[in-house]
Amino acid sequence: MPDHASSPEADRRWLAQAVALAAACPVSTTAFAVGAVIVAGDGTVLATGHSRETGPHDHAEEAALAKIDPGDPRLASATLYSSLEPCSTRASRPRSCTELIIAAGVPRVVFAWREPGVFVDCVGAETLREAGVEVVEIPELAAAVREVNAHLFR
């Protein structure tokens, strides 16, 4: 269990950073704007990422995980903060973000907003839980994520 997992204040602070990163995403009419922060058990930021960071099909969690050596032992105590529920289905890549998170060995995920059924039927939280990942939803930050993605609902 990550050292900072018992702190709701820390969870909200890191998740707010992920939400802020979502605002840095290039606008897309075919994908959500998402931010992600990966924090080690000791509170060290391992990586950040946002949707479309280096290419039009990048997801935030994927971009952040790509910046960390897969053998980094700190992943075993890390928490991945994502503004939106990690995807369980992808059209643009062979592996979903939930698959990437599970493969990386990240034991805990915190997100603000469940992915609405705009593009796919997402079951990311359930998929992660079934794999033994602790999943925490902080819905009080969901309105900020929805606002960043408001163009998709007009």
PDB file of N, CA, C and O in Angstrom, residues 27 32 36 39-40 50 54 63 67 70 75 82-83 85-86 88 92 111 118 121 127 130 142 149-150 154:
ATOM      1  N   VAL A  27      -7.373  20.260 -28.168  1.00  0.00           N
ATOM      2  CA  VAL A  27      -8.798  19.952 -28.278  1.00  0.00           C
ATOM      3  C   VAL A  27      -9.027  18.909 -29.372  1.00  0.00           C
ATOM      4  O   VAL A  27      -8.399  18.951 -30.427  1.00  0.00           O
ATOM      5  N   PHE A  32     -11.544  12.388 -25.287  1.00  0.00           N
ATOM      6  CA  PHE A  32     -11.568  13.209 -24.075  1.00  0.00           C
ATOM      7  C   PHE A  32     -10.205  13.838 -23.819  1.00  0.00           C
ATOM      8  O   PHE A  32      -9.168  13.298 -24.220  1.00  0.00           O
ATOM      9  N   ALA A  36      -2.884  12.907 -16.273  1.00  0.00           N
ATOM     10  CA  ALA A  36      -2.488  11.828 -15.373  1.00  0.00           C
ATOM     11  C   ALA A  36      -1.198  12.195 -14.645  1.00  0.00           C
ATOM     12  O   ALA A  36      -0.307  12.824 -15.230  1.00  0.00           O
ATOM     13  N   VAL A  39       2.448   8.898  -8.918  1.00  0.00           N
ATOM     14  CA  VAL A  39       3.154   9.279  -7.699  1.00  0.00           C
ATOM     15  C   VAL A  39       3.616   8.022  -6.967  1.00  0.00           C
ATOM     16  O   VAL A  39       2.814   7.116  -6.713  1.00  0.00           O
ATOM     17  N   ALA A  40       4.902   7.978  -6.618  1.00  0.00           N
ATOM     18  CA  ALA A  40       5.449   6.847  -5.870  1.00  0.00           C
ATOM     19  C   ALA A  40       4.910   6.848  -4.451  1.00  0.00           C
ATOM     20  O   ALA A  40       4.373   7.860  -3.970  1.00  0.00           O
ATOM     21  N   HIS A  50      -0.597  13.810 -20.519  1.00  0.00           N
ATOM     22  CA  HIS A  50      -1.945  14.249 -20.888  1.00  0.00           C
ATOM     23  C   HIS A  50      -2.278  13.724 -22.278  1.00  0.00           C
ATOM     24  O   HIS A  50      -1.390  13.350 -23.057  1.00  0.00           O
ATOM     25  N   THR A  54       2.083  13.657 -27.231  1.00  0.00           N
ATOM     26  CA  THR A  54       3.106  13.533 -28.283  1.00  0.00           C
ATOM     27  C   THR A  54       2.515  13.087 -29.623  1.00  0.00           C
ATOM     28  O   THR A  54       3.239  13.049 -30.611  1.00  0.00           O
ATOM     29  N   ALA A  63       0.763   8.027 -21.844  1.00  0.00           N
ATOM     30  CA  ALA A  63       1.858   8.992 -21.972  1.00  0.00           C
ATOM     31  C   ALA A  63       2.697   9.033 -20.699  1.00  0.00           C
ATOM     32  O   ALA A  63       3.929   9.077 -20.765  1.00  0.00           O
ATOM     33  N   LYS A  67       6.959   7.223 -19.766  1.00  0.00           N
ATOM     34  CA  LYS A  67       8.104   7.982 -19.259  1.00  0.00           C
ATOM     35  C   LYS A  67       8.838   7.276 -18.124  1.00  0.00           C
ATOM     36  O   LYS A  67       9.840   7.782 -17.632  1.00  0.00           O
ATOM     37  N   PRO A  70       9.852   0.427 -17.153  1.00  0.00           N
ATOM     38  CA  PRO A  70       8.921  -0.599 -16.682  1.00  0.00           C
ATOM     39  C   PRO A  70       9.464  -1.410 -15.509  1.00  0.00           C
ATOM     40  O   PRO A  70       8.692  -1.984 -14.747  1.00  0.00           O
ATOM     41  N   LEU A  75       7.094   1.616  -9.019  1.00  0.00           N
ATOM     42  CA  LEU A  75       5.753   1.381  -9.564  1.00  0.00           C
ATOM     43  C   LEU A  75       4.930   0.477  -8.648  1.00  0.00           C
ATOM     44  O   LEU A  75       3.708   0.598  -8.595  1.00  0.00           O
ATOM     45  N   SER A  82      -5.741   9.951 -12.425  1.00  0.00           N
ATOM     46  CA  SER A  82      -6.233  10.270 -13.757  1.00  0.00           C
ATOM     47  C   SER A  82      -7.517  11.076 -13.623  1.00  0.00           C
ATOM     48  O   SER A  82      -8.391  10.725 -12.830  1.00  0.00           O
ATOM     49  N   SER A  83      -7.620  12.127 -14.403  1.00  0.00           N
ATOM     50  CA  SER A  83      -8.830  12.946 -14.316  1.00  0.00           C
ATOM     51  C   SER A  83     -10.068  12.163 -14.741  1.00  0.00           C
ATOM     52  O   SER A  83     -11.159  12.390 -14.223  1.00  0.00           O
ATOM     53  N   GLU A  85     -11.732   8.164 -15.682  1.00  0.00           N
ATOM     54  CA  GLU A  85     -11.589   6.716 -15.521  1.00  0.00           C
ATOM     55  C   GLU A  85     -10.728   6.143 -16.644  1.00  0.00           C
ATOM     56  O   GLU A  85     -10.986   6.408 -17.825  1.00  0.00           O
ATOM     57  N   PRO A  86      -9.699   5.364 -16.324  1.00  0.00           N
ATOM     58  CA  PRO A  86      -8.858   4.778 -17.381  1.00  0.00           C
ATOM     59  C   PRO A  86      -9.681   3.902 -18.331  1.00  0.00           C
ATOM     60  O   PRO A  86     -10.558   3.152 -17.899  1.00  0.00           O
ATOM     61  N   SER A  88     -10.996   1.081 -20.927  1.00  0.00           N
ATOM     62  CA  SER A  88     -10.958  -0.387 -20.986  1.00  0.00           C
ATOM     63  C   SER A  88     -11.056  -0.883 -22.422  1.00  0.00           C
ATOM     64  O   SER A  88     -10.873  -2.063 -22.683  1.00  0.00           O
ATOM     65  N   SER A  92      -7.749   3.009 -31.161  1.00  0.00           N
ATOM     66  CA  SER A  92      -6.524   3.520 -31.771  1.00  0.00           C
ATOM     67  C   SER A  92      -5.247   2.769 -31.399  1.00  0.00           C
ATOM     68  O   SER A  92      -4.209   2.994 -32.011  1.00  0.00           O
ATOM     69  N   PHE A 111      -9.331   8.411  -9.629  1.00  0.00           N
ATOM     70  CA  PHE A 111      -9.845   9.223 -10.738  1.00  0.00           C
ATOM     71  C   PHE A 111     -11.029  10.046 -10.274  1.00  0.00           C
ATOM     72  O   PHE A 111     -11.634   9.783  -9.236  1.00  0.00           O
ATOM     73  N   VAL A 118     -19.770   8.277 -24.425  1.00  0.00           N
ATOM     74  CA  VAL A 118     -19.755   9.083 -25.641  1.00  0.00           C
ATOM     75  C   VAL A 118     -19.103   8.323 -26.796  1.00  0.00           C
ATOM     76  O   VAL A 118     -19.603   8.316 -27.910  1.00  0.00           O
ATOM     77  N   ASP A 121     -18.143   2.032 -24.324  1.00  0.00           N
ATOM     78  CA  ASP A 121     -18.702   1.631 -23.039  1.00  0.00           C
ATOM     79  C   ASP A 121     -17.526   1.251 -22.149  1.00  0.00           C
ATOM     80  O   ASP A 121     -16.931   0.183 -22.319  1.00  0.00           O
ATOM     81  N   THR A 127     -12.578  -3.322 -14.353  1.00  0.00           N
ATOM     82  CA  THR A 127     -11.466  -4.127 -14.864  1.00  0.00           C
ATOM     83  C   THR A 127     -10.268  -4.047 -13.928  1.00  0.00           C
ATOM     84  O   THR A 127      -9.632  -5.064 -13.629  1.00  0.00           O
ATOM     85  N   GLU A 130     -11.023  -5.973 -10.660  1.00  0.00           N
ATOM     86  CA  GLU A 130     -10.947  -7.422 -10.895  1.00  0.00           C
ATOM     87  C   GLU A 130      -9.507  -7.913 -10.937  1.00  0.00           C
ATOM     88  O   GLU A 130      -9.228  -9.067 -10.606  1.00  0.00           O
ATOM     89  N   ALA A 142     -15.185  15.865 -10.457  1.00  0.00           N
ATOM     90  CA  ALA A 142     -15.704  15.495 -11.776  1.00  0.00           C
ATOM     91  C   ALA A 142     -16.206  16.693 -12.579  1.00  0.00           C
ATOM     92  O   ALA A 142     -16.049  16.735 -13.805  1.00  0.00           O
ATOM     93  N   ASN A 149     -13.971  19.110 -20.893  1.00  0.00           N
ATOM     94  CA  ASN A 149     -14.487  18.331 -22.031  1.00  0.00           C
ATOM     95  C   ASN A 149     -15.861  18.778 -22.501  1.00  0.00           C
ATOM     96  O   ASN A 149     -16.532  18.075 -23.256  1.00  0.00           O
ATOM     97  N   ALA A 150     -16.281  19.968 -22.096  1.00  0.00           N
ATOM     98  CA  ALA A 150     -17.630  20.454 -22.409  1.00  0.00           C
ATOM     99  C   ALA A 150     -17.914  20.508 -23.911  1.00  0.00           C
ATOM    100  O   ALA A 150     -19.060  20.301 -24.341  1.00  0.00           O
ATOM    101  N   ARG A 154     -21.815  19.522 -26.595  1.00  0.00           N
ATOM    102  CA  ARG A 154     -22.617  20.626 -27.161  1.00  0.00           C
ATOM    103  C   ARG A 154     -23.270  20.212 -28.455  1.00  0.00           C
ATOM    104  O   ARG A 154     -22.891  19.389 -29.161  1.00  0.00           O
TER     105      ARG A 154
END
